[in-house]
Coordinates of C-alpha atoms in Angstrom, one line a residue:
M1 CA 28.8 36.0 24.2
I2 CA 29.5 39.7 24.1
A3 CA 28.6 39.8 20.4
T4 CA 25.3 38.0 21.1
L5 CA 24.4 40.5 23.9
H6 CA 25.2 43.4 21.6
K7 CA 22.9 42.1 18.9
Q8 CA 20.1 41.6 21.5
F9 CA 20.6 45.1 22.8
E10 CA 20.4 46.6 19.3
R11 CA 17.2 44.7 18.6
A12 CA 15.7 45.8 21.9
K13 CA 16.7 49.4 21.4
R14 CA 14.4 49.7 18.4
H15 CA 11.4 49.3 20.7
I16 CA 12.4 52.0 23.1
P17 CA 10.1 55.0 22.6
W18 CA 11.8 57.6 20.5
H19 CA 11.0 60.4 23.0
W20 CA 13.2 58.5 25.5
R21 CA 16.0 58.0 23.0
N22 CA 16.0 61.6 21.8
A23 CA 14.9 64.5 24.0
I24 CA 16.0 67.3 21.7
P25 CA 13.2 69.9 21.5
I26 CA 11.5 69.9 18.1
D27 CA 8.7 72.4 18.6
N28 CA 10.4 75.0 16.4
V29 CA 11.2 72.6 13.6
R30 CA 9.6 73.5 10.3
I31 CA 9.9 71.7 7.0
R32 CA 10.7 73.8 3.9
T33 CA 7.7 74.2 1.6
T34 CA 7.4 72.2 -1.7
R35 CA 8.0 75.4 -3.7
E36 CA 11.0 76.4 -1.6
T37 CA 12.4 72.9 -2.2
L38 CA 12.1 73.0 -5.9
E39 CA 13.3 76.6 -6.2
R40 CA 16.4 75.7 -4.3
C41 CA 17.0 72.8 -6.7
A42 CA 16.4 75.1 -9.6
D43 CA 18.8 77.7 -8.2
L44 CA 21.6 75.2 -8.0
I45 CA 20.9 73.9 -11.5
H46 CA 20.8 77.4 -13.0
A47 CA 24.0 78.3 -11.3
Q48 CA 25.6 75.0 -12.5
R49 CA 26.5 74.1 -8.9
G50 CA 27.0 70.5 -7.8
G51 CA 24.9 68.9 -5.1
A52 CA 22.0 66.5 -4.6
Y53 CA 18.3 66.4 -3.7
L54 CA 17.9 63.2 -1.6
R55 CA 14.3 62.1 -0.7
F56 CA 14.3 60.0 2.4
G57 CA 11.2 58.0 3.4
D58 CA 10.1 55.3 5.8
G59 CA 11.7 52.6 3.7
D60 CA 15.1 54.3 4.2
I61 CA 14.6 54.3 8.0
Y62 CA 13.7 50.6 7.9
L63 CA 16.8 49.7 5.9
A64 CA 19.0 51.8 8.1
N65 CA 17.8 49.7 11.0
S66 CA 18.3 46.4 9.1
M67 CA 14.6 45.9 8.4
N68 CA 13.2 45.1 4.9
D69 CA 11.5 47.6 2.7
A70 CA 8.7 46.6 0.3
L71 CA 11.1 46.6 -2.6
Q72 CA 14.5 46.2 -0.9
T73 CA 16.0 43.4 1.2
A74 CA 18.0 44.6 4.2
T75 CA 21.6 43.6 4.8
P76 CA 24.2 44.8 7.3
E77 CA 26.1 46.5 4.5
F78 CA 23.0 48.2 3.2
A79 CA 22.1 49.4 6.7
K80 CA 25.6 50.9 7.1
E81 CA 25.5 52.7 3.8
M82 CA 22.0 54.0 4.3
R83 CA 23.1 55.5 7.6
E84 CA 26.0 57.2 5.8
A85 CA 23.6 58.5 3.2
F86 CA 21.4 60.1 6.0
Q87 CA 24.6 61.7 7.3
C88 CA 25.7 63.2 4.0
N89 CA 26.2 66.9 4.5
M90 CA 28.3 68.0 1.6
P91 CA 27.8 71.5 0.1
G92 CA 24.7 71.6 -2.1
V93 CA 23.1 68.5 -0.6
L94 CA 19.4 69.0 0.1
K95 CA 18.0 66.3 2.4
A96 CA 14.3 65.8 2.4
L97 CA 11.7 64.1 4.6
P98 CA 8.0 63.5 4.1
I99 CA 7.0 65.0 7.5
H100 CA 4.3 67.5 6.2
S101 CA 1.9 67.8 9.1
E102 CA 0.1 70.3 11.2
K103 CA 3.0 70.4 13.6
F104 CA 5.9 70.8 11.2
G105 CA 4.2 72.4 8.2
C106 CA 1.7 71.5 5.6
E107 CA 0.2 73.0 2.5
E108 CA -3.3 73.5 1.2
G109 CA -4.9 70.4 -0.2
M110 CA -2.6 68.0 1.7
S111 CA -4.7 65.3 3.5
P112 CA -4.1 61.8 5.0
G113 CA -2.9 59.6 2.2
V114 CA -2.0 62.6 0.0
F115 CA 1.3 64.0 1.4
L116 CA 0.0 64.7 5.0
M117 CA 1.2 62.8 8.1
R118 CA -0.4 62.8 11.4
D119 CA 1.5 64.8 14.0
E120 CA 2.4 61.8 16.1
A121 CA 3.7 59.8 13.1
A122 CA 5.7 62.8 11.8
E123 CA 7.3 63.4 15.2
R124 CA 8.3 59.7 15.4
F125 CA 9.8 60.0 11.9
L126 CA 11.7 63.1 12.7
R127 CA 13.1 61.9 15.9
R128 CA 14.6 58.8 14.2
T129 CA 16.5 61.1 11.8
L130 CA 16.9 64.4 13.6
E131 CA 20.6 64.0 14.4
C132 CA 21.3 63.9 10.7
F133 CA 19.7 67.3 10.1
S134 CA 21.5 69.2 12.9
G135 CA 22.2 72.7 11.4
H136 CA 20.6 71.8 8.1
P137 CA 17.2 72.6 6.6
I138 CA 14.7 69.8 6.2
Y139 CA 13.4 70.0 2.6
S140 CA 10.2 68.4 1.3
A141 CA 10.4 64.9 0.0
V142 CA 7.1 65.3 -2.0
A143 CA 7.9 68.7 -3.6
L144 CA 7.5 67.7 -7.3
H145 CA 4.6 65.3 -6.6
Y146 CA 2.6 68.0 -4.7
Q147 CA 3.3 70.7 -7.3
F148 CA 2.1 68.4 -10.0
V149 CA -1.2 68.1 -8.2
V150 CA -1.8 71.7 -7.2
D151 CA 0.2 73.8 -9.8
F152 CA 0.5 71.9 -13.0
E153 CA 2.1 74.7 -15.0
Y154 CA 4.8 75.1 -12.3
A155 CA 5.5 71.4 -12.3
V156 CA 5.8 71.3 -16.1
A157 CA 8.3 74.2 -16.0
F158 CA 10.4 72.4 -13.5
L159 CA 10.3 69.2 -15.5
K160 CA 11.4 71.1 -18.6
L161 CA 14.3 72.4 -16.6
L162 CA 15.3 68.8 -15.8
Q163 CA 14.7 67.8 -19.4
Q164 CA 17.0 70.5 -20.7
N165 CA 19.8 69.7 -18.2
T166 CA 19.8 65.9 -17.7
T167 CA 23.1 64.4 -18.6
L168 CA 22.3 60.8 -17.3
F169 CA 19.3 58.9 -16.2
V170 CA 19.8 56.1 -13.6
G171 CA 16.6 54.2 -13.3
A172 CA 14.4 51.2 -14.0
G173 CA 15.0 49.5 -17.3
D174 CA 11.3 49.1 -17.6
V175 CA 10.7 52.8 -18.2
P176 CA 9.4 53.1 -21.8
D177 CA 11.8 54.7 -24.2
A178 CA 9.2 57.3 -25.3
D179 CA 8.6 58.4 -21.7
R180 CA 12.3 58.4 -20.8
N181 CA 13.2 60.5 -23.9
L182 CA 10.3 62.9 -23.2
L183 CA 11.3 63.5 -19.6
F184 CA 15.1 63.4 -19.9
G185 CA 15.9 64.1 -23.5
N186 CA 18.5 61.9 -25.1
A187 CA 20.5 61.3 -21.9
P188 CA 22.2 57.9 -21.6
H189 CA 20.4 55.4 -19.4
V190 CA 22.0 53.2 -16.7
C191 CA 19.4 50.5 -16.2
T192 CA 18.4 49.4 -12.7
P193 CA 16.1 46.6 -11.5
M194 CA 12.7 47.3 -10.2
K195 CA 13.3 45.4 -7.0
D196 CA 16.4 44.8 -4.8
S197 CA 18.5 47.3 -6.7
Y198 CA 21.1 47.4 -3.9
R199 CA 22.2 43.9 -5.0
A200 CA 23.1 45.4 -8.3
L201 CA 24.5 48.6 -6.9
D202 CA 28.2 47.8 -7.6
R203 CA 27.4 47.3 -11.3
I204 CA 25.2 50.4 -11.3
E205 CA 27.9 52.5 -9.7
R206 CA 30.5 51.3 -12.2
E207 CA 28.3 52.2 -15.2
T208 CA 27.4 55.5 -13.7
V209 CA 31.0 56.4 -13.0
A210 CA 32.0 55.4 -16.5
A211 CA 29.3 57.7 -17.9
L212 CA 30.4 60.7 -15.7
E213 CA 34.0 60.6 -14.9
N214 CA 35.3 61.9 -18.3
R215 CA 32.5 64.4 -18.7
D216 CA 33.6 68.0 -17.9
A217 CA 30.3 69.7 -18.7
Y218 CA 27.9 70.3 -15.9
G219 CA 24.6 68.4 -15.9
V220 CA 21.8 66.9 -13.9
V221 CA 21.9 63.2 -13.0
V222 CA 18.3 62.0 -12.5
V223 CA 18.2 59.0 -10.1
A224 CA 15.0 56.9 -9.8
T225 CA 16.0 53.6 -8.2
G226 CA 14.2 53.7 -4.8
C227 CA 16.1 53.6 -1.5
A228 CA 19.3 52.3 -3.1
G229 CA 19.4 55.5 -5.1
R230 CA 20.3 57.5 -1.9
V231 CA 23.2 55.1 -1.3
L232 CA 24.3 55.4 -4.9
V233 CA 24.5 59.2 -4.7
K234 CA 26.4 59.0 -1.4
R235 CA 28.9 56.8 -3.1
L236 CA 29.3 59.1 -6.1
L237 CA 29.8 62.2 -3.9
R238 CA 32.4 60.4 -1.9
R239 CA 34.2 59.5 -5.1
G240 CA 34.5 63.2 -5.8
L241 CA 31.9 63.4 -8.6
T242 CA 30.6 66.6 -7.1
R243 CA 30.3 68.7 -10.2
F244 CA 26.8 67.3 -11.0
F245 CA 23.5 67.8 -9.4
Y246 CA 21.8 64.5 -8.5
F247 CA 18.0 64.7 -8.5
D248 CA 16.0 62.0 -6.8
F249 CA 12.9 61.8 -9.0
G250 CA 10.4 59.7 -7.0
S251 CA 7.1 58.0 -7.8
L252 CA 5.8 60.7 -10.1
L253 CA 7.8 58.8 -12.7
D254 CA 5.6 55.7 -12.0
I255 CA 2.4 57.4 -12.9
I256 CA 3.8 59.0 -16.0
C257 CA 4.8 55.5 -17.1
G258 CA 1.3 54.2 -16.2
W259 CA 2.3 52.3 -13.1
H260 CA -0.1 53.0 -10.2
T261 CA 2.3 52.1 -7.3
R262 CA 1.2 54.6 -4.7
T263 CA -2.1 55.5 -3.0
W264 CA -1.6 59.2 -3.6
H265 CA -1.9 58.6 -7.4
T266 CA -5.5 57.7 -6.9
R267 CA -6.4 59.8 -3.9
A268 CA -5.0 63.0 -5.4
G269 CA -7.4 62.6 -8.4
I270 CA -4.8 62.5 -11.1
T271 CA -6.4 61.6 -14.4
Q272 CA -5.1 60.2 -17.7
E273 CA -6.0 63.5 -19.3
Q274 CA -3.5 65.3 -17.0
I275 CA -0.8 62.8 -18.0
K276 CA -1.5 63.2 -21.7
R277 CA -1.4 67.0 -21.3
L278 CA 1.9 66.7 -19.5
K279 CA 3.4 64.7 -22.3
R280 CA 2.1 67.1 -24.9
D281 CA 3.6 70.1 -23.0
L282 CA 7.0 68.4 -22.6
A283 CA 7.0 67.4 -26.3
R284 CA 6.7 71.1 -27.3
T285 CA 10.1 71.9 -25.8

């Protein structure tokens, strides 16, 4: 009986307005700019310091509250681990949210559907996660995506930095070999499914650990496996594999591979000529 009442309370709690659940003032909260975000990542990589860039989005919030995401099925275990990922505050960990808005900070060219949230939506998003950012900066979850749209040369330079330092790629097995090699050099590849990758996470973790645990040299581990990727990085950091920098790549990889999976791909006006130019520039490295 008590267990049933507890479950009913937890379900009902999700519908309580967030400003009732969390009254912490947020008027002075500002998101770090996209350039600040990537420069902080670059600084850690150049200094060969361990850490992670974790990009949290609405899907992560759904899953942390036991609700399905478009590409991931919720489970109690997944919800627990996602909440732990949100709370990860180890040194060098940069946690990011997509709350660019007039209220919390936006950049030129951002618009609805292209990296900009309405103030009300951004505030609801922030209030759901604010306790996990206490005392920590909020970095941009769309840093590389935005810079690719507004400053192509800067984005290429950052991608070359990743290309030169990637020691392992953990991402979809469907990524074409040519694109993977162009972006991440000859780094080994731990293949992940396109959907419900949490179900395969134990296997993914084993293969990733096997690739990293005997490697003494510093390197970047690029992770591109959706929401489950945040949980994977949390697990790896807890295992003590803290000498690497884990970079959460995001949906820019999709458009490079020719997969139009996000509305911003079209609304930002990205053309096939830009993608071809990117590949030419990366091939010159």
